[in-house]
PDB file of C-alpha atoms in Angstrom:
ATOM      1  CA  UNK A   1      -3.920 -10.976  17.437  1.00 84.00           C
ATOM      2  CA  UNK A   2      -1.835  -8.461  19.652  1.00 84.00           C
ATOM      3  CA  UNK A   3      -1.728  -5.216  18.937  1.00 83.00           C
ATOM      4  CA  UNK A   4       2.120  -4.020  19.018  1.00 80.00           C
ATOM      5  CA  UNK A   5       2.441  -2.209  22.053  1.00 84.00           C
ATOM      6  CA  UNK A   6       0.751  -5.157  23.302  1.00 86.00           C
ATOM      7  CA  UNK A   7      -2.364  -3.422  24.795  1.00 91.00           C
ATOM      8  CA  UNK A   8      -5.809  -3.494  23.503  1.00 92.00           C
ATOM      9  CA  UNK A   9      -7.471   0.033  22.785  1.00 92.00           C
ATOM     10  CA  UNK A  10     -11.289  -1.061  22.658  1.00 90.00           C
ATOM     11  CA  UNK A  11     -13.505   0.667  20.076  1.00 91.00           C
ATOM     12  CA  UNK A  12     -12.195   3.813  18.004  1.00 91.00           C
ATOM     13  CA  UNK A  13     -12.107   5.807  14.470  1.00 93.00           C
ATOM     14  CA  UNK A  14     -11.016   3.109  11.630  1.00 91.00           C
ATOM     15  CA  UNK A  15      -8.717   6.119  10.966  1.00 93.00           C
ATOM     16  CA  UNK A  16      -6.921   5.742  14.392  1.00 94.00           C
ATOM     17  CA  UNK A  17      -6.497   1.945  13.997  1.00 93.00           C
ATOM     18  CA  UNK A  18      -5.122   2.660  10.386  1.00 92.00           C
ATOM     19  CA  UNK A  19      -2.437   5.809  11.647  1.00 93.00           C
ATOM     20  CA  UNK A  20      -1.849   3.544  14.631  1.00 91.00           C
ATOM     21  CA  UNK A  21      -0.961  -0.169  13.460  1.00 90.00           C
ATOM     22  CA  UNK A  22      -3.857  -1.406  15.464  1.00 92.00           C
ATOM     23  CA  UNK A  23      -3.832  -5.070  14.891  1.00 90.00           C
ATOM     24  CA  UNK A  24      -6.906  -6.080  16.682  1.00 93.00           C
ATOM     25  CA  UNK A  25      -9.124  -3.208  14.593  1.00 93.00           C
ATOM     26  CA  UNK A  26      -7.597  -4.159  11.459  1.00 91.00           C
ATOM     27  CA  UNK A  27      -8.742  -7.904  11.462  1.00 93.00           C
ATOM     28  CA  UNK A  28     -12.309  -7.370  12.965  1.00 94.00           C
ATOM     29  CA  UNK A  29     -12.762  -4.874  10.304  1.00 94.00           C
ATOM     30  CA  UNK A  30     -11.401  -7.711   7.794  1.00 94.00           C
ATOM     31  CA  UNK A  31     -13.605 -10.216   9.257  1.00 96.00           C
ATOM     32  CA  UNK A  32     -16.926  -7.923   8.894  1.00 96.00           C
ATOM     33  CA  UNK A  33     -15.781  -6.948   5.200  1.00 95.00           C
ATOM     34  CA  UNK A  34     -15.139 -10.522   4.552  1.00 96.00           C
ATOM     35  CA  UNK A  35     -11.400 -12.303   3.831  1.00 96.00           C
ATOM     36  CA  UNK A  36     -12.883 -13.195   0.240  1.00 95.00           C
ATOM     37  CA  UNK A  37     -13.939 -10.057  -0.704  1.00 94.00           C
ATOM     38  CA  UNK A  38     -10.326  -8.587   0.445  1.00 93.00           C
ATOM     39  CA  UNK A  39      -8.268 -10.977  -1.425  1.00 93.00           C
ATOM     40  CA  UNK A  40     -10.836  -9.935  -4.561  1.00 91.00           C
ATOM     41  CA  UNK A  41      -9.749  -6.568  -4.087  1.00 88.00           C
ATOM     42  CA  UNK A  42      -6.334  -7.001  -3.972  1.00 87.00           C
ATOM     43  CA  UNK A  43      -6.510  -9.056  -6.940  1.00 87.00           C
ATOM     44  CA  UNK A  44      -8.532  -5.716  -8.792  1.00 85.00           C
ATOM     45  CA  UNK A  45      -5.179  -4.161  -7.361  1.00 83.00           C
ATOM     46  CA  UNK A  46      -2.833  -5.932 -10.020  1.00 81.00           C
ATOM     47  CA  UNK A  47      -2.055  -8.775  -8.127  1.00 87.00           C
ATOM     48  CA  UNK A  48      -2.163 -12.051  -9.590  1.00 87.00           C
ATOM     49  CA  UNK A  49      -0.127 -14.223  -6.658  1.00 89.00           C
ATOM     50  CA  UNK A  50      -2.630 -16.867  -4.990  1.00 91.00           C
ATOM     51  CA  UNK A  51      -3.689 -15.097  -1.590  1.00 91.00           C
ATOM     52  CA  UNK A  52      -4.833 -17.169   0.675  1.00 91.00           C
ATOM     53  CA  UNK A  53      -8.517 -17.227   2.451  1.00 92.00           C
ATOM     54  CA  UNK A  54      -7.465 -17.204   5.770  1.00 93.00           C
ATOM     55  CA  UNK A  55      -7.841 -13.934   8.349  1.00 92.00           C
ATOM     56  CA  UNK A  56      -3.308 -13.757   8.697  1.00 90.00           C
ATOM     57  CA  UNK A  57      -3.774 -12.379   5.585  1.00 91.00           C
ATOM     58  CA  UNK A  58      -5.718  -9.447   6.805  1.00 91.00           C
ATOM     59  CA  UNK A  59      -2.377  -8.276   8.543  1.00 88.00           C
ATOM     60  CA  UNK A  60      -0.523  -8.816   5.435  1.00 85.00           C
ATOM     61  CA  UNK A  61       0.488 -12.384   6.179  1.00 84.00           C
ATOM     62  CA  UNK A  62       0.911 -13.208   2.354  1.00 86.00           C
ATOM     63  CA  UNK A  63       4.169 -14.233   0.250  1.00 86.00           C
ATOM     64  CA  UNK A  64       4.442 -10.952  -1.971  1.00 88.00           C
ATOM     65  CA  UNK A  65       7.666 -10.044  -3.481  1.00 88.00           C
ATOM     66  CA  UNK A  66       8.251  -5.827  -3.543  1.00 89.00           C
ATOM     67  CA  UNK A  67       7.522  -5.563  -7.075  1.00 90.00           C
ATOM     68  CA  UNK A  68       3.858  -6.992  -6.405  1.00 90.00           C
ATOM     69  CA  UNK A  69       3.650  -4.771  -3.119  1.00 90.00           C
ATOM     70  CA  UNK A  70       4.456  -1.741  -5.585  1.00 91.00           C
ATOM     71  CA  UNK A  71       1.856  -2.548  -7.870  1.00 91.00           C
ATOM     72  CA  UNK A  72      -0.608  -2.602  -5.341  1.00 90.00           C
ATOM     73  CA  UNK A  73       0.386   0.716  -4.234  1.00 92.00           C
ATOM     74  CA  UNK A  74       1.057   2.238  -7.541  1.00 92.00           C
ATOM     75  CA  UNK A  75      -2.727   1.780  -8.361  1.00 90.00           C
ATOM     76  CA  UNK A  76      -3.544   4.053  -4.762  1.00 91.00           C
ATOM     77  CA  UNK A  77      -0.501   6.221  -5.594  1.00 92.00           C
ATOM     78  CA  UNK A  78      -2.431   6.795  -9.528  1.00 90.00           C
ATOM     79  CA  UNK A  79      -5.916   7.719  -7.161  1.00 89.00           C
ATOM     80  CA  UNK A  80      -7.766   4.713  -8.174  1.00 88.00           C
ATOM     81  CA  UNK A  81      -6.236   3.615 -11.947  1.00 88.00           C
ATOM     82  CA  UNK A  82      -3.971   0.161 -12.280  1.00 85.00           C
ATOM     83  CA  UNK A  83      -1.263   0.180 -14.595  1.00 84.00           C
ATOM     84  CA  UNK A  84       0.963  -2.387 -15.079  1.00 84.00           C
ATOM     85  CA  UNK A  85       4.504  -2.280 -13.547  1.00 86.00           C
ATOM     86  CA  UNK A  86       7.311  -1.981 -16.254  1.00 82.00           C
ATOM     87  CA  UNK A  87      10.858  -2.163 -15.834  1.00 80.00           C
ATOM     88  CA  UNK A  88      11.268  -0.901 -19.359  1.00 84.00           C
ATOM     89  CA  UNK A  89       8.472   1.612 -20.987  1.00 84.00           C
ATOM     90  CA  UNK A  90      10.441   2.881 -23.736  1.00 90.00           C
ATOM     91  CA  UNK A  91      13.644   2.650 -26.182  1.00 94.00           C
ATOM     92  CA  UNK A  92      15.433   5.290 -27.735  1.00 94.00           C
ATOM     93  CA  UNK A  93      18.460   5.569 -29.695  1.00 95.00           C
ATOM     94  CA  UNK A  94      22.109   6.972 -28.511  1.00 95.00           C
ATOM     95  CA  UNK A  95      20.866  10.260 -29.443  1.00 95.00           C
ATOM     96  CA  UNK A  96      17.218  10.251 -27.957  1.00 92.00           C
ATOM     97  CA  UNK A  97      15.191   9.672 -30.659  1.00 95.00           C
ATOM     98  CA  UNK A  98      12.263   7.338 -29.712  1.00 94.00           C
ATOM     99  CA  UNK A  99      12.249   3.983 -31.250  1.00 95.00           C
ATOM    100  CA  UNK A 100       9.438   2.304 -29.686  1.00 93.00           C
ATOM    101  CA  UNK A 101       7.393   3.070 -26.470  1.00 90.00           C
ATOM    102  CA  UNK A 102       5.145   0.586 -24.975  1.00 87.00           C
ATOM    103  CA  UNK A 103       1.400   1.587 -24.354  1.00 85.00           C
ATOM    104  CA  UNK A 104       0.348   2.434 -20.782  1.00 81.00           C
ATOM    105  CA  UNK A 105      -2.990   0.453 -19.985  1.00 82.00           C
ATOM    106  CA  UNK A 106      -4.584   2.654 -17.314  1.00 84.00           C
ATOM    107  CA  UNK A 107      -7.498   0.622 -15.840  1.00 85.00           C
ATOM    108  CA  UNK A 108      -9.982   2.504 -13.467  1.00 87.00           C
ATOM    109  CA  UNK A 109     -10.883   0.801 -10.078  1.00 83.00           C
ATOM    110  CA  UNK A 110     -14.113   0.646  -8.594  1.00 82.00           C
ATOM    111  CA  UNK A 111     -15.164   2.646  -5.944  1.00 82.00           C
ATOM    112  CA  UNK A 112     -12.201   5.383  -6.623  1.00 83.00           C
ATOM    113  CA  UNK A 113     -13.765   7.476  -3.902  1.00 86.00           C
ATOM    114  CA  UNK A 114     -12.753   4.951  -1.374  1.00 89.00           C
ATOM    115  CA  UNK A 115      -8.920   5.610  -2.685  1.00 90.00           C
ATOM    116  CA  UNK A 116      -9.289   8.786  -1.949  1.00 91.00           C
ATOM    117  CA  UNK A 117      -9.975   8.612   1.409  1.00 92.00           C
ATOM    118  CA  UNK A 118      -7.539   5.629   2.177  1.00 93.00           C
ATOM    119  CA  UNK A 119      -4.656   7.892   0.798  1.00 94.00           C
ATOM    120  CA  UNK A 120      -6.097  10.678   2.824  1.00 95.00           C
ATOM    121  CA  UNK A 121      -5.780   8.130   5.422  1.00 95.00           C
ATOM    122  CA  UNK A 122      -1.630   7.063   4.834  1.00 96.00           C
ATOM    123  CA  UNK A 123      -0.886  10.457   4.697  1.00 96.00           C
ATOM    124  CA  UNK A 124      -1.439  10.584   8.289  1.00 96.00           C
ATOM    125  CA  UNK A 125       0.103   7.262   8.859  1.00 95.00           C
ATOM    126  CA  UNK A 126       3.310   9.577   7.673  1.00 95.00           C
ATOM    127  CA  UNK A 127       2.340  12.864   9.453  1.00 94.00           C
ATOM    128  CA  UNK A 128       1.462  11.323  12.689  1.00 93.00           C
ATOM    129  CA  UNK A 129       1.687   7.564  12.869  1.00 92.00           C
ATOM    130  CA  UNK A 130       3.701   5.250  12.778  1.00 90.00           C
ATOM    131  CA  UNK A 131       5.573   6.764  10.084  1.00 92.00           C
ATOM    132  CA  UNK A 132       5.859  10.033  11.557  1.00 92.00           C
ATOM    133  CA  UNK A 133      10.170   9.944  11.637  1.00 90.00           C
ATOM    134  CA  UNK A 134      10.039   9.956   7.683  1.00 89.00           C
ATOM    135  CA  UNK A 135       9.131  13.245   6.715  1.00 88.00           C
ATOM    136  CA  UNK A 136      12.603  14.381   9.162  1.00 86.00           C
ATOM    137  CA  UNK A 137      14.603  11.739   7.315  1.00 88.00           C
ATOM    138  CA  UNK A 138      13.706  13.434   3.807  1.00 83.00           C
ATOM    139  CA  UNK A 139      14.245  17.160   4.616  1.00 75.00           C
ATOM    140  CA  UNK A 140      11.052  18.283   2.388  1.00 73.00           C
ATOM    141  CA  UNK A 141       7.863  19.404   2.565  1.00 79.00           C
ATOM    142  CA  UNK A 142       6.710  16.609   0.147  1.00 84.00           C
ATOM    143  CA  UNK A 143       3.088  14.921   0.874  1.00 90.00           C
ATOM    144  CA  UNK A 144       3.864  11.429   1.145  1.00 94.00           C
ATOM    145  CA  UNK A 145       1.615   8.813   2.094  1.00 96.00           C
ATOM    146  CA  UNK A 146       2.340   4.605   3.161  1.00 95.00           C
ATOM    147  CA  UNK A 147       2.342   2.167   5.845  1.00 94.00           C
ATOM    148  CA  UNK A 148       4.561   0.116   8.084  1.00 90.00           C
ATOM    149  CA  UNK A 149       4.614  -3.344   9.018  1.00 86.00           C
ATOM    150  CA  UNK A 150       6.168  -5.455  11.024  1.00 79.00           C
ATOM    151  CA  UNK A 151       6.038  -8.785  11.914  1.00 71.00           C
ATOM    152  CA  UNK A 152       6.213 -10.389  15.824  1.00 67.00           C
ATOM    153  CA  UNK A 153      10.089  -9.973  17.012  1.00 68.00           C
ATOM    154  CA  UNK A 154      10.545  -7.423  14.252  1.00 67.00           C
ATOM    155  CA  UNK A 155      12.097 -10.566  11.967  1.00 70.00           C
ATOM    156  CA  UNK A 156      10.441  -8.639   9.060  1.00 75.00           C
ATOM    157  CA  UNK A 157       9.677  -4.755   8.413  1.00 82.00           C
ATOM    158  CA  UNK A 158       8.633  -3.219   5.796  1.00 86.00           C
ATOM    159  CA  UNK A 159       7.268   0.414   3.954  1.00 91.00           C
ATOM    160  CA  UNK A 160       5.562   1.494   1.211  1.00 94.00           C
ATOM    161  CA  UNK A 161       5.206   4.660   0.507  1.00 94.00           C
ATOM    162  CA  UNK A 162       4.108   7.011  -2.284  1.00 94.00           C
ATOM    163  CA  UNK A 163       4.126  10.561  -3.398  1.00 90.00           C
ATOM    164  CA  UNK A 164       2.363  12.004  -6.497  1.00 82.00           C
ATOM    165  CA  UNK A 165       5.021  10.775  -8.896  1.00 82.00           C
ATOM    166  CA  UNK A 166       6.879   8.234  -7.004  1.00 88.00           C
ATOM    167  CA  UNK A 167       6.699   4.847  -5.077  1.00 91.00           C
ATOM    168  CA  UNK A 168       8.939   2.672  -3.516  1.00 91.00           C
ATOM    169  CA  UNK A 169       8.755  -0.214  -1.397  1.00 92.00           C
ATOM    170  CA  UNK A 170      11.635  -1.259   1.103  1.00 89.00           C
TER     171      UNK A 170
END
């Protein structure tokens, strides 16, 4: 694949390709790990959607809707524990009085350590890649921590980022 500035940068830091978008990185790095044993982890991630076993999917070539995108994000956001996305997680009455709250299943991924570093990782995508504009667009001095994408021709674009209490996907 091309990288988006359409030059190829040779061999670097995994971190640089990650801060950077590099295309060409990100797919030989996918290729040595395996396109099976990425789509396993992204199922460990919450997602249940059929990936497909094909190397596009190493750039994020896959049908996800945001909700799913969240989840996967929510788990790195939570430093290595799933939870299930809810829409409601409680009821109360006019008044506030709980009526019934539903029970938060945190499940633990492997190799947590790893999160850790990736979210070291897209916090730099935000400080100094291609994310870099955000942190001017909030006005705070929050650590926040995604990744961009875009597809050829900028038909689609997307972000997800995370803070320690907060995700979003847009």
């Amino acid at each position: 694949p091309a990288n988006y500035d359409r030059k190829s940068h040779g061999e670097m830091a995994l971190m640089d390709a990650l801060v950077n978008s590099y295309n060409q990185a990100t797919v030989k790095v996918g290729l040595n790990v395996g396109v099976a044993n990425v789509i396993r982890k992204i199922s460990q991630l919450g997602i249940e959607a059929q990936v497909p076993a094909v190397p596009a999917t190493l750039l994020g070539a896959v049908e996800l809707t945001p909700v799913e995108v969240t989840q996967i994000y929510q788990s790195l956001a939570a430093g290595g524990y799933s939870a299930p996305l809810r829409a409601v997680t409680a009821v109360q009455t006019p008044h506030g009085e709980l009526l019934s709250r539903y029970p938060l299943r945190l499940m633990p991924l492997d190799n947590r350590g790893a999160v850790g570093v990736l979210n070291f990782a897209l916090t730099r995508v935000v400080e100094e890649g291609t994310a870099r504009g955000l942190p001017a667009m909030l006005g705070k001095d929050t650590v926040i921590a995604g990744k961009t994408g875009t597809t050829n021709e900028r038909r689609d674009s997307w972000f997800v980022g995370y803070t320690r209490n907060r995700v979003a996907a847009a």
